[in-house]
N, CA, C and O atoms as a DFTB+ gen file, in Angstrom:
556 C
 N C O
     1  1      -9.965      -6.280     -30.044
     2  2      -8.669      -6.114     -30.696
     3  2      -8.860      -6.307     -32.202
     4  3      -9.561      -7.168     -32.733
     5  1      -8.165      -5.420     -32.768
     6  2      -8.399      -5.584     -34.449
     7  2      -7.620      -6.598     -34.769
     8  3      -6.847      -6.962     -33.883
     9  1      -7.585      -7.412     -36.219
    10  2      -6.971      -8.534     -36.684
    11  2      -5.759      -8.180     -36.695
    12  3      -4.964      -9.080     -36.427
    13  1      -5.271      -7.012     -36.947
    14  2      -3.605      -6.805     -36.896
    15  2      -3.510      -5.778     -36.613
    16  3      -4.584      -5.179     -36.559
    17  1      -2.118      -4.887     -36.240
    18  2      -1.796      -3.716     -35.963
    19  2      -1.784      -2.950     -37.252
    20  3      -2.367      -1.865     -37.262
    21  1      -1.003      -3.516     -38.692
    22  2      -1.309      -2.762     -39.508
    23  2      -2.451      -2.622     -40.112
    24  3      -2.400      -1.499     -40.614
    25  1      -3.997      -3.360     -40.495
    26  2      -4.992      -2.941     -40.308
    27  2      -5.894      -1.851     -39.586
    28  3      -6.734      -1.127     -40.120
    29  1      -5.496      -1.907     -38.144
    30  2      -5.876      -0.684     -37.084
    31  2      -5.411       0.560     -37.360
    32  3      -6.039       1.563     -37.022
    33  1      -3.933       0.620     -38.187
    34  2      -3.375       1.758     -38.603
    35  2      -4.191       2.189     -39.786
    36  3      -4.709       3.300     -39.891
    37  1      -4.287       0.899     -40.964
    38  2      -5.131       1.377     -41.963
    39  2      -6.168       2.178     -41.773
    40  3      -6.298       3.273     -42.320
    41  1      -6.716       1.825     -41.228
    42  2      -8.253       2.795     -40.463
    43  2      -7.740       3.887     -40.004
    44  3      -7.840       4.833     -40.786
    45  1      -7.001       4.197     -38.588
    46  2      -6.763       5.428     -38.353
    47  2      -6.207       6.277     -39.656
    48  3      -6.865       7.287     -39.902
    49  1      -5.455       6.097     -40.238
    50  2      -4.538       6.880     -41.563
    51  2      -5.978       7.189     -42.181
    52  3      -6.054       8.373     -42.509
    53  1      -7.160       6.450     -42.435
    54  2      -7.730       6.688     -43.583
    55  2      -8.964       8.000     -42.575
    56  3      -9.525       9.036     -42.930
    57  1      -8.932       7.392     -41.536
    58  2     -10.004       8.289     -40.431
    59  2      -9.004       9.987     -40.040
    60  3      -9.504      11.093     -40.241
    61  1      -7.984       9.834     -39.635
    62  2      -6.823      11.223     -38.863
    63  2      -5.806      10.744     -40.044
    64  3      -5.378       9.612     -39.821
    65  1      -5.314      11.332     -41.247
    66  2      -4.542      11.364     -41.926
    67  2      -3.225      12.180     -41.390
    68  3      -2.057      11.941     -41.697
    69  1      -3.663      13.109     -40.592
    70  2      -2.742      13.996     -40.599
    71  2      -1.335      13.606     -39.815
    72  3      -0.351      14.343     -39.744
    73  1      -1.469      12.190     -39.204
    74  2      -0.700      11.342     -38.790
    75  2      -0.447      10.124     -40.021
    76  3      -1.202       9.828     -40.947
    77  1       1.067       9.471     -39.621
    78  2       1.823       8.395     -40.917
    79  2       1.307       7.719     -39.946
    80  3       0.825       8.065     -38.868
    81  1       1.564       6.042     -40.777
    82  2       1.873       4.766     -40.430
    83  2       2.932       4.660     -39.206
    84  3       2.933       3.941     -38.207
    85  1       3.862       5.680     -39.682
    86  2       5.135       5.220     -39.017
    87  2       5.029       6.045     -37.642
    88  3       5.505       5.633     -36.585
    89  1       4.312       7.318     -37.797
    90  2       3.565       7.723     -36.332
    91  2       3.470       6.840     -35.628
    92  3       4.276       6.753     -34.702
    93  1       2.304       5.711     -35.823
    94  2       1.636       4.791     -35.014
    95  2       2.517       3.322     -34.815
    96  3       2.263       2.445     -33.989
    97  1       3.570       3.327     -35.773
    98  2       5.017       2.379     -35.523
    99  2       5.396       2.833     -34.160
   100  3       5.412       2.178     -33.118
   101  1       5.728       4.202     -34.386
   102  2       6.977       4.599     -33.542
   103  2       6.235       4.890     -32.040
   104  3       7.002       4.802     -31.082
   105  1       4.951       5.198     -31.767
   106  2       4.266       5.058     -30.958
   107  2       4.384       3.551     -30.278
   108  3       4.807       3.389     -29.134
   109  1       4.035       2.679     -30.975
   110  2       3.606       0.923     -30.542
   111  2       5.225       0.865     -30.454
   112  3       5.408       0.317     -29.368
   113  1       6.741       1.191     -31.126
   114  2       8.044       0.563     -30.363
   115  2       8.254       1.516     -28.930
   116  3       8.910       1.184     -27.942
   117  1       7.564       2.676     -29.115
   118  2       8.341       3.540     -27.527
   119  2       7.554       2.633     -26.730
   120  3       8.384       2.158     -25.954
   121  1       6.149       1.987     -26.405
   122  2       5.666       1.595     -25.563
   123  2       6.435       0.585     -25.347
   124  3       6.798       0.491     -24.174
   125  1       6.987      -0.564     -26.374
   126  2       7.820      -1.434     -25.921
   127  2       9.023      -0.985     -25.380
   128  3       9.373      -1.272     -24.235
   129  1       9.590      -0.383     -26.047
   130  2      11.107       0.137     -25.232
   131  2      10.935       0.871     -23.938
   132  3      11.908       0.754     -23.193
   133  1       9.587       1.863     -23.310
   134  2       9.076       1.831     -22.186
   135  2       8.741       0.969     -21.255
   136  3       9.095       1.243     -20.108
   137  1       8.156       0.006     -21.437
   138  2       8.061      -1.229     -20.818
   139  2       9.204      -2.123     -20.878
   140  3       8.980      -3.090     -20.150
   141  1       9.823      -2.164     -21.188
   142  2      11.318      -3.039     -21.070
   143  2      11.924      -2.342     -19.632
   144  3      12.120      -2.838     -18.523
   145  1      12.108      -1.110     -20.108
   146  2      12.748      -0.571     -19.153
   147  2      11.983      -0.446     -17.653
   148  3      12.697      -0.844     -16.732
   149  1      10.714       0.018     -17.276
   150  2       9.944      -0.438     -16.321
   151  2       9.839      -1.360     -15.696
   152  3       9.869      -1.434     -14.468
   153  1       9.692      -2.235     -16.500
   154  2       9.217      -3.836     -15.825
   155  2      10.422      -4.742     -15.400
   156  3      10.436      -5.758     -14.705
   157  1      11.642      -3.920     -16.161
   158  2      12.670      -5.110     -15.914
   159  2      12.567      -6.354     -15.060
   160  3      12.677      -6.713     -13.888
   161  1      12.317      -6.786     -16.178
   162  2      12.470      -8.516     -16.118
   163  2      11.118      -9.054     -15.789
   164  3      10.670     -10.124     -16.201
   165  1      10.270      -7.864     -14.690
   166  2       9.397      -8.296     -14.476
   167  2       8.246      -8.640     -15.333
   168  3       8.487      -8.541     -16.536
   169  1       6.482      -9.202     -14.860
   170  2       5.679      -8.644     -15.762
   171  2       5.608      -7.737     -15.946
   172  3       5.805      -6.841     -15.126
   173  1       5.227      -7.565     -17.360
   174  2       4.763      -5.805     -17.638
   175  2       3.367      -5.605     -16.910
   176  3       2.669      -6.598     -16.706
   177  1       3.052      -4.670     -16.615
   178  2       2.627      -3.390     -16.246
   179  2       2.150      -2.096     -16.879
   180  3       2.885      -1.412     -17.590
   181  1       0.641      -1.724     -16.536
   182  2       0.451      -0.614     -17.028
   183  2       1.443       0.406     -16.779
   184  3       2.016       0.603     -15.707
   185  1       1.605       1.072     -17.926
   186  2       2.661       2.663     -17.975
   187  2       1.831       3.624     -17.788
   188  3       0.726       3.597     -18.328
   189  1       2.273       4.775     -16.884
   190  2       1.788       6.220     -16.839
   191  2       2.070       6.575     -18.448
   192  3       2.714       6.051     -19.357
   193  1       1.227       7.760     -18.292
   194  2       1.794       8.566     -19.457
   195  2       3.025       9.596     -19.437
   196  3       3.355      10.283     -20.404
   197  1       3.625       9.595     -18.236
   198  2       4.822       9.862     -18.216
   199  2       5.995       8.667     -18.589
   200  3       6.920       8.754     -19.397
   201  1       5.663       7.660     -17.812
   202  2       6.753       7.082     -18.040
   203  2       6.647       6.217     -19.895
   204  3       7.633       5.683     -20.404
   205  1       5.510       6.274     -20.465
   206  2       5.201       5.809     -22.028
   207  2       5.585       7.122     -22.914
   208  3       5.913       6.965     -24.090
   209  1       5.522       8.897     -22.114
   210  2       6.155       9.296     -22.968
   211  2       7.805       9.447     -23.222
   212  3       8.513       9.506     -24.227
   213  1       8.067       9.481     -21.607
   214  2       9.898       9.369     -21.203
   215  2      10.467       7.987     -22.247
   216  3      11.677       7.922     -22.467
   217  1       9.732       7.151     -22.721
   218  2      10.453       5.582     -22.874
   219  2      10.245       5.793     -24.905
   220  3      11.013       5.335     -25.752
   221  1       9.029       6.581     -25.139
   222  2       9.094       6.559     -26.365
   223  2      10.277       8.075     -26.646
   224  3      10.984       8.123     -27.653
   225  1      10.286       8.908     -25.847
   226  2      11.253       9.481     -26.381
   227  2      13.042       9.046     -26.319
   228  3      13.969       9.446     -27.023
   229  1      13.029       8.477     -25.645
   230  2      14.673       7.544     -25.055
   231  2      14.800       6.600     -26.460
   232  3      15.854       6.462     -27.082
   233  1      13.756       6.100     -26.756
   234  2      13.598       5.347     -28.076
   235  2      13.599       5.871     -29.411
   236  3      14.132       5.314     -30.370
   237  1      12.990       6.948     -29.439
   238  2      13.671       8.147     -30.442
   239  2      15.005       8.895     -30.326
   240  3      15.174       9.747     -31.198
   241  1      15.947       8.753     -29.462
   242  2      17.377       9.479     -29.255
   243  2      17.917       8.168     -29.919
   244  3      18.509       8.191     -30.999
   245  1      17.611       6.713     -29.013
   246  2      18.034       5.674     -29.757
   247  2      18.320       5.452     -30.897
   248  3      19.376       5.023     -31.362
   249  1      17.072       5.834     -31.556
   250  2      16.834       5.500     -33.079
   251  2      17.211       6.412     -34.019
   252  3      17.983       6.207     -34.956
   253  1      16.692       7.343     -33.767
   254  2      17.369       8.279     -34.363
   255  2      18.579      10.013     -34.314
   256  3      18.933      10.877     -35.116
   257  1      18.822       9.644     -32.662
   258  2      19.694      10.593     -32.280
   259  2      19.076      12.230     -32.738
   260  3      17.883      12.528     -32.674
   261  1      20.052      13.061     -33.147
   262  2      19.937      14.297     -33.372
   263  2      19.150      14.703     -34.383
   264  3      18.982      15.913     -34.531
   265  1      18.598      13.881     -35.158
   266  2      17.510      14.023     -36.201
   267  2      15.828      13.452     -35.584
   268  3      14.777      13.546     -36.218
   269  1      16.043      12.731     -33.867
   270  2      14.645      12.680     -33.550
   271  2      13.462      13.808     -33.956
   272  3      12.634      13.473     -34.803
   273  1      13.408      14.769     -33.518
   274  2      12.760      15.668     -33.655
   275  2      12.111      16.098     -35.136
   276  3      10.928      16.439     -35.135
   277  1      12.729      16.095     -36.198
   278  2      12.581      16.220     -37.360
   279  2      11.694      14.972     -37.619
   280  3      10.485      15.072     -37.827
   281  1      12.537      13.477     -37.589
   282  2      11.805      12.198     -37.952
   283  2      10.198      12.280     -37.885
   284  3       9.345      12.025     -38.735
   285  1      10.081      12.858     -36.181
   286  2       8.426      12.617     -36.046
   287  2       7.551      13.363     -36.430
   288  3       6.392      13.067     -36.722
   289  1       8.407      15.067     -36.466
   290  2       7.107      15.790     -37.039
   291  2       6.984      15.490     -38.581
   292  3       5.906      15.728     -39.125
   293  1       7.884      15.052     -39.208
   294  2       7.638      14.287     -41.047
   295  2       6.490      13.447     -40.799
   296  3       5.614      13.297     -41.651
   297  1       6.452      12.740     -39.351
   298  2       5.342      11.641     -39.328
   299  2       4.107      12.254     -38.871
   300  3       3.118      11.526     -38.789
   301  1       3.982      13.870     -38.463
   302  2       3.248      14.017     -37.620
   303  2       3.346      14.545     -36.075
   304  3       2.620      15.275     -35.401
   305  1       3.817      14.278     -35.975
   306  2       4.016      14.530     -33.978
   307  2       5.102      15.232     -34.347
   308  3       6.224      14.938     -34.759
   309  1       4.154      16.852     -33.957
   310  2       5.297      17.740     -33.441
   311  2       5.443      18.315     -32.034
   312  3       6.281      19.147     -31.687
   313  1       4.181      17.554     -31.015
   314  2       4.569      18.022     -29.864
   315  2       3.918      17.041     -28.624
   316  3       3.336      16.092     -29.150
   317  1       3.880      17.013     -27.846
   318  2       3.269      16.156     -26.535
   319  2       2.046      16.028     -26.581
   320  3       1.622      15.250     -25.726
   321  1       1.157      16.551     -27.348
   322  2      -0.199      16.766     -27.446
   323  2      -0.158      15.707     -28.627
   324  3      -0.536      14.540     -28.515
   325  1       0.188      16.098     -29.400
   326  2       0.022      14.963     -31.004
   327  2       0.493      13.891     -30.282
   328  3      -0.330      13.012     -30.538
   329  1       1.360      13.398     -29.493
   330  2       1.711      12.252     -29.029
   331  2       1.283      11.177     -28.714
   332  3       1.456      10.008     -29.060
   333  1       0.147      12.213     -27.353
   334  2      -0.845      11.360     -26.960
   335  2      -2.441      11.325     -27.520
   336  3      -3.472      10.954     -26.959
   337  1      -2.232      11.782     -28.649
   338  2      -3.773      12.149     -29.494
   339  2      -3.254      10.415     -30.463
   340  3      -4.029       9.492     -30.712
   341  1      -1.998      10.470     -30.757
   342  2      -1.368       9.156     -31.306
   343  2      -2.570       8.088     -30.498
   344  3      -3.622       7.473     -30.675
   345  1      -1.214       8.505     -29.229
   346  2      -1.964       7.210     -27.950
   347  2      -3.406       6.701     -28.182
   348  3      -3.881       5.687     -28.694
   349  1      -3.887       7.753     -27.628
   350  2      -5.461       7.520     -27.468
   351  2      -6.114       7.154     -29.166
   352  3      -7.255       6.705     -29.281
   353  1      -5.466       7.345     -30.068
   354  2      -6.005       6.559     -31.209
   355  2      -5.815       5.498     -31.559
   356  3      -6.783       4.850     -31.957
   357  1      -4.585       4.940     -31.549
   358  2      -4.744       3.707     -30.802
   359  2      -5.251       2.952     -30.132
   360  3      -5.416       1.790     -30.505
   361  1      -5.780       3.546     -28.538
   362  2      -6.568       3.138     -27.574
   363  2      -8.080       2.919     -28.507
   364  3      -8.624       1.823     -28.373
   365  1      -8.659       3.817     -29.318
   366  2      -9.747       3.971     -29.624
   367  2     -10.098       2.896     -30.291
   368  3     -11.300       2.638     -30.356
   369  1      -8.951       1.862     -31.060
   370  2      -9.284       1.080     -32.308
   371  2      -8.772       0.077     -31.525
   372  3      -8.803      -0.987     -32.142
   373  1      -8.149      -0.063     -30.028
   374  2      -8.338      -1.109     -29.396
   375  2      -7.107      -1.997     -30.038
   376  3      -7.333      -3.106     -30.523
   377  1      -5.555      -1.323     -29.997
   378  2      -4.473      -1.548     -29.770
   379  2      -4.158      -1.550     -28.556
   380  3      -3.411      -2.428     -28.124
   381  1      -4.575      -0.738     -27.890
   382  2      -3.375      -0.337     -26.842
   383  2      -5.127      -0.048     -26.049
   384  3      -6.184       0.293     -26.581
   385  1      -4.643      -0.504     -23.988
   386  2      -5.438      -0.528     -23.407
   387  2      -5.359       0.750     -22.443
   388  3      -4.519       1.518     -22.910
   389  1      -5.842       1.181     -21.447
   390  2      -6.503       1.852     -20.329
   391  2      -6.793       1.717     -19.495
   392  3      -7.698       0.901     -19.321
   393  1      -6.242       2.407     -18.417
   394  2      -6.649       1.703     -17.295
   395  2      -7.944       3.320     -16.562
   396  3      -7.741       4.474     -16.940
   397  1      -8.758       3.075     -15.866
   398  2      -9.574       3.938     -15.403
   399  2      -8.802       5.046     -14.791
   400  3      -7.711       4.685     -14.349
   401  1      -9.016       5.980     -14.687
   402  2      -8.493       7.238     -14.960
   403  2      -7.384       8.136     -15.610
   404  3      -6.974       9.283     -15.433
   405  1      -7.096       7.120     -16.420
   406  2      -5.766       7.580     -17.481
   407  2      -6.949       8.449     -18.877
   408  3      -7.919       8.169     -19.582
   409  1      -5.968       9.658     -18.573
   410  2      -6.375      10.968     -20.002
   411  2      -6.023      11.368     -20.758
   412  3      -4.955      11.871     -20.410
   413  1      -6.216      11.564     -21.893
   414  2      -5.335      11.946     -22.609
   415  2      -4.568      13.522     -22.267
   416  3      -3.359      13.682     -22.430
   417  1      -5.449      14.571     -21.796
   418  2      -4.806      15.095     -21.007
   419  2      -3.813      15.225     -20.803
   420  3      -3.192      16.230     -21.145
   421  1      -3.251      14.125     -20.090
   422  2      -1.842      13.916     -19.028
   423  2      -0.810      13.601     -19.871
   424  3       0.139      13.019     -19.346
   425  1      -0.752      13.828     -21.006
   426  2       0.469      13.883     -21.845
   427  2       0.148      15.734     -22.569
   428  3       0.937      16.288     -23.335
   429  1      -1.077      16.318     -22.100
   430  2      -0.479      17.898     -22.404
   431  2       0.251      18.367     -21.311
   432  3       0.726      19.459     -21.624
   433  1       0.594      18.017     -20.053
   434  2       1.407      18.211     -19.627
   435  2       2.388      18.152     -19.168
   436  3       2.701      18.936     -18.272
   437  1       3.224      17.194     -19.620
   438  2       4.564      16.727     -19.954
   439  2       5.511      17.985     -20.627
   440  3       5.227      19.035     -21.204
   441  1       6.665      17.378     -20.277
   442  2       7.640      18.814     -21.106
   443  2       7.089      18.741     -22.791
   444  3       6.394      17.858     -23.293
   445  1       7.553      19.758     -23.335
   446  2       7.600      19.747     -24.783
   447  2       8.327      18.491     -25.259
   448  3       9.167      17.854     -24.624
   449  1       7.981      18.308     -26.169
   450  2       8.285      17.331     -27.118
   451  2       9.955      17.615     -27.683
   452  3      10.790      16.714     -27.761
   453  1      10.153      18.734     -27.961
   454  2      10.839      19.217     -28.768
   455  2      12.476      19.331     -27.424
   456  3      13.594      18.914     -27.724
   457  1      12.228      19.791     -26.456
   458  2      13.037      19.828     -25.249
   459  2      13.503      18.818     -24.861
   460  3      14.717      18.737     -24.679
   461  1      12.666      17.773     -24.629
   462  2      12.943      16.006     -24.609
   463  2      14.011      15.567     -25.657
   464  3      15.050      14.976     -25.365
   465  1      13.649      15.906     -26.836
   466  2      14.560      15.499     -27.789
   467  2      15.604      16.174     -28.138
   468  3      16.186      15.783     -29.151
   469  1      15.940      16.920     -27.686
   470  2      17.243      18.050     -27.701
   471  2      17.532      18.077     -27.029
   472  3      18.543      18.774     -27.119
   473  1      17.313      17.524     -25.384
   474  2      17.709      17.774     -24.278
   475  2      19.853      17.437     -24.445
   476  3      20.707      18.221     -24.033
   477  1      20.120      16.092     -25.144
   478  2      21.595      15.537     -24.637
   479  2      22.298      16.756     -25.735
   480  3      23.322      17.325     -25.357
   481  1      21.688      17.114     -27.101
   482  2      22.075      17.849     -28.050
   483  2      22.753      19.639     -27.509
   484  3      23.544      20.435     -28.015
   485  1      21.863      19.617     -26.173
   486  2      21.646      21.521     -26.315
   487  2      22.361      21.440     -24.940
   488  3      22.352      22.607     -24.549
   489  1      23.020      20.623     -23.931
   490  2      24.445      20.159     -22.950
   491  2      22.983      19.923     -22.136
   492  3      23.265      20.880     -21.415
   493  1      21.793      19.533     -21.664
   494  2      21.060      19.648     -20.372
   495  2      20.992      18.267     -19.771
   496  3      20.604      17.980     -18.639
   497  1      21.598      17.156     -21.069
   498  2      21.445      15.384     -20.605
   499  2      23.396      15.192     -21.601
   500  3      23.966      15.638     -22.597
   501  1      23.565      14.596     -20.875
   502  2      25.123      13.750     -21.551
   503  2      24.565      12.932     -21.727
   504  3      23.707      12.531     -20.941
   505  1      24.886      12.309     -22.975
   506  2      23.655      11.063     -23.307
   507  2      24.892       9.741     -22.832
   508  3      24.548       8.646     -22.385
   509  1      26.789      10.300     -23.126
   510  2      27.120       9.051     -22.087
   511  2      26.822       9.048     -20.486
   512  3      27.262       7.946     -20.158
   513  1      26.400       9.568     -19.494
   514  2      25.899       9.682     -18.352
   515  2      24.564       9.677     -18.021
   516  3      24.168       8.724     -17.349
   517  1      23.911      10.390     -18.292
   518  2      23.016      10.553     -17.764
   519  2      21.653       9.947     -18.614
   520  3      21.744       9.682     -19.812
   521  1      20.606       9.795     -17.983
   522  2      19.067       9.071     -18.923
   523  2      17.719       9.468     -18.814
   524  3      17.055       9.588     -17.785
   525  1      17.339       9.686     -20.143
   526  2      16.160      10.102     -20.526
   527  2      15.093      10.109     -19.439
   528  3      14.427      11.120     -19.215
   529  1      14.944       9.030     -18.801
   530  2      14.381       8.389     -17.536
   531  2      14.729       9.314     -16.034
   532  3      15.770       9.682     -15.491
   533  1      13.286       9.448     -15.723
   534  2      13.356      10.200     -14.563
   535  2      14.187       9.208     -13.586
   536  3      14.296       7.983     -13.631
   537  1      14.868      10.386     -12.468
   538  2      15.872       9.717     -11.899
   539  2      15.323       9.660     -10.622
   540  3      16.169       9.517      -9.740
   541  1      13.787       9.751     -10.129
   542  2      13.355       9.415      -9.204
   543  2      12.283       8.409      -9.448
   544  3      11.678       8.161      -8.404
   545  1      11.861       7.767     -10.454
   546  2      10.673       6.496     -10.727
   547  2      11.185       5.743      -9.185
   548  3      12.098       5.818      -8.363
   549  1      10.004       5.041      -9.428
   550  2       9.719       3.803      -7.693
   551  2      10.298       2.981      -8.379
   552  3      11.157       2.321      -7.793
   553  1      10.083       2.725      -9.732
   554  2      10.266       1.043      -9.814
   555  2      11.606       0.552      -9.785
   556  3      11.821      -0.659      -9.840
């Protein structure tokens, strides 16, 4: 583990520029706001990369509603692929862990990025009813 999170960022920014700081912010709060919602109450738990990308995007409608989409590609991430290229850079500098057979991969095939975040905007989610969060998870 590096001495701090913003150090680990320092490095990546200076190594993959083509990603912000606030990329790798908004990455490290969806995992928390993913895991809140997962684990409720419980211990946390490794996240799929579905349910770390479903929780960081629920956390971007949060945060920034109808301007999500815009926010991240300013930071970088304009699609499910940059997302988890985020992830796994992270993983690489030994923020964020892995469990054996998790790929990066498995966040190119997730919906678009861009669909997720427009979904309550374009009528396909009522954001008073309905949630970001698949409505069949086990947990």
């Amino acid at each position: 583990m590096r001495d701090s999170f913003e150090n680990a960022v320092k490095e990546l920014i200076h190594r993959y520029p083509q990603y912000s700081a606030e990329a790798y912010d908004f990455v490290r709060a969806g995992l928390e706001h993913a895991s809140a919602h997962y684990s409720k109450g419980e211990k946390a738990s490794h996240l799929t990369a579905e349910q770390l990308y479903a929780g960081a995007c629920s956390y971007a409608l949060s945060e920034y509603g109808p301007l999500a989409t815009k926010v991240l590609q300013f930071w970088g991430i304009y699609s499910n692929k940059d997302f988890g290229d985020v992830v796994y850079k992270l993983i690489e500098v030994g923020v964020f862990g892995k469990q054996k057979g998790d790929t990066q991969e498995e966040f190119e095939t997730l919906p678009p990025l861009a669909s997720m975040l427009d979904a309550p905007y374009n009528g396909d989610l009522d954001p008073a009813t309905d949630d970001i969060y698949d409505e069949d998870e086990d947990s």
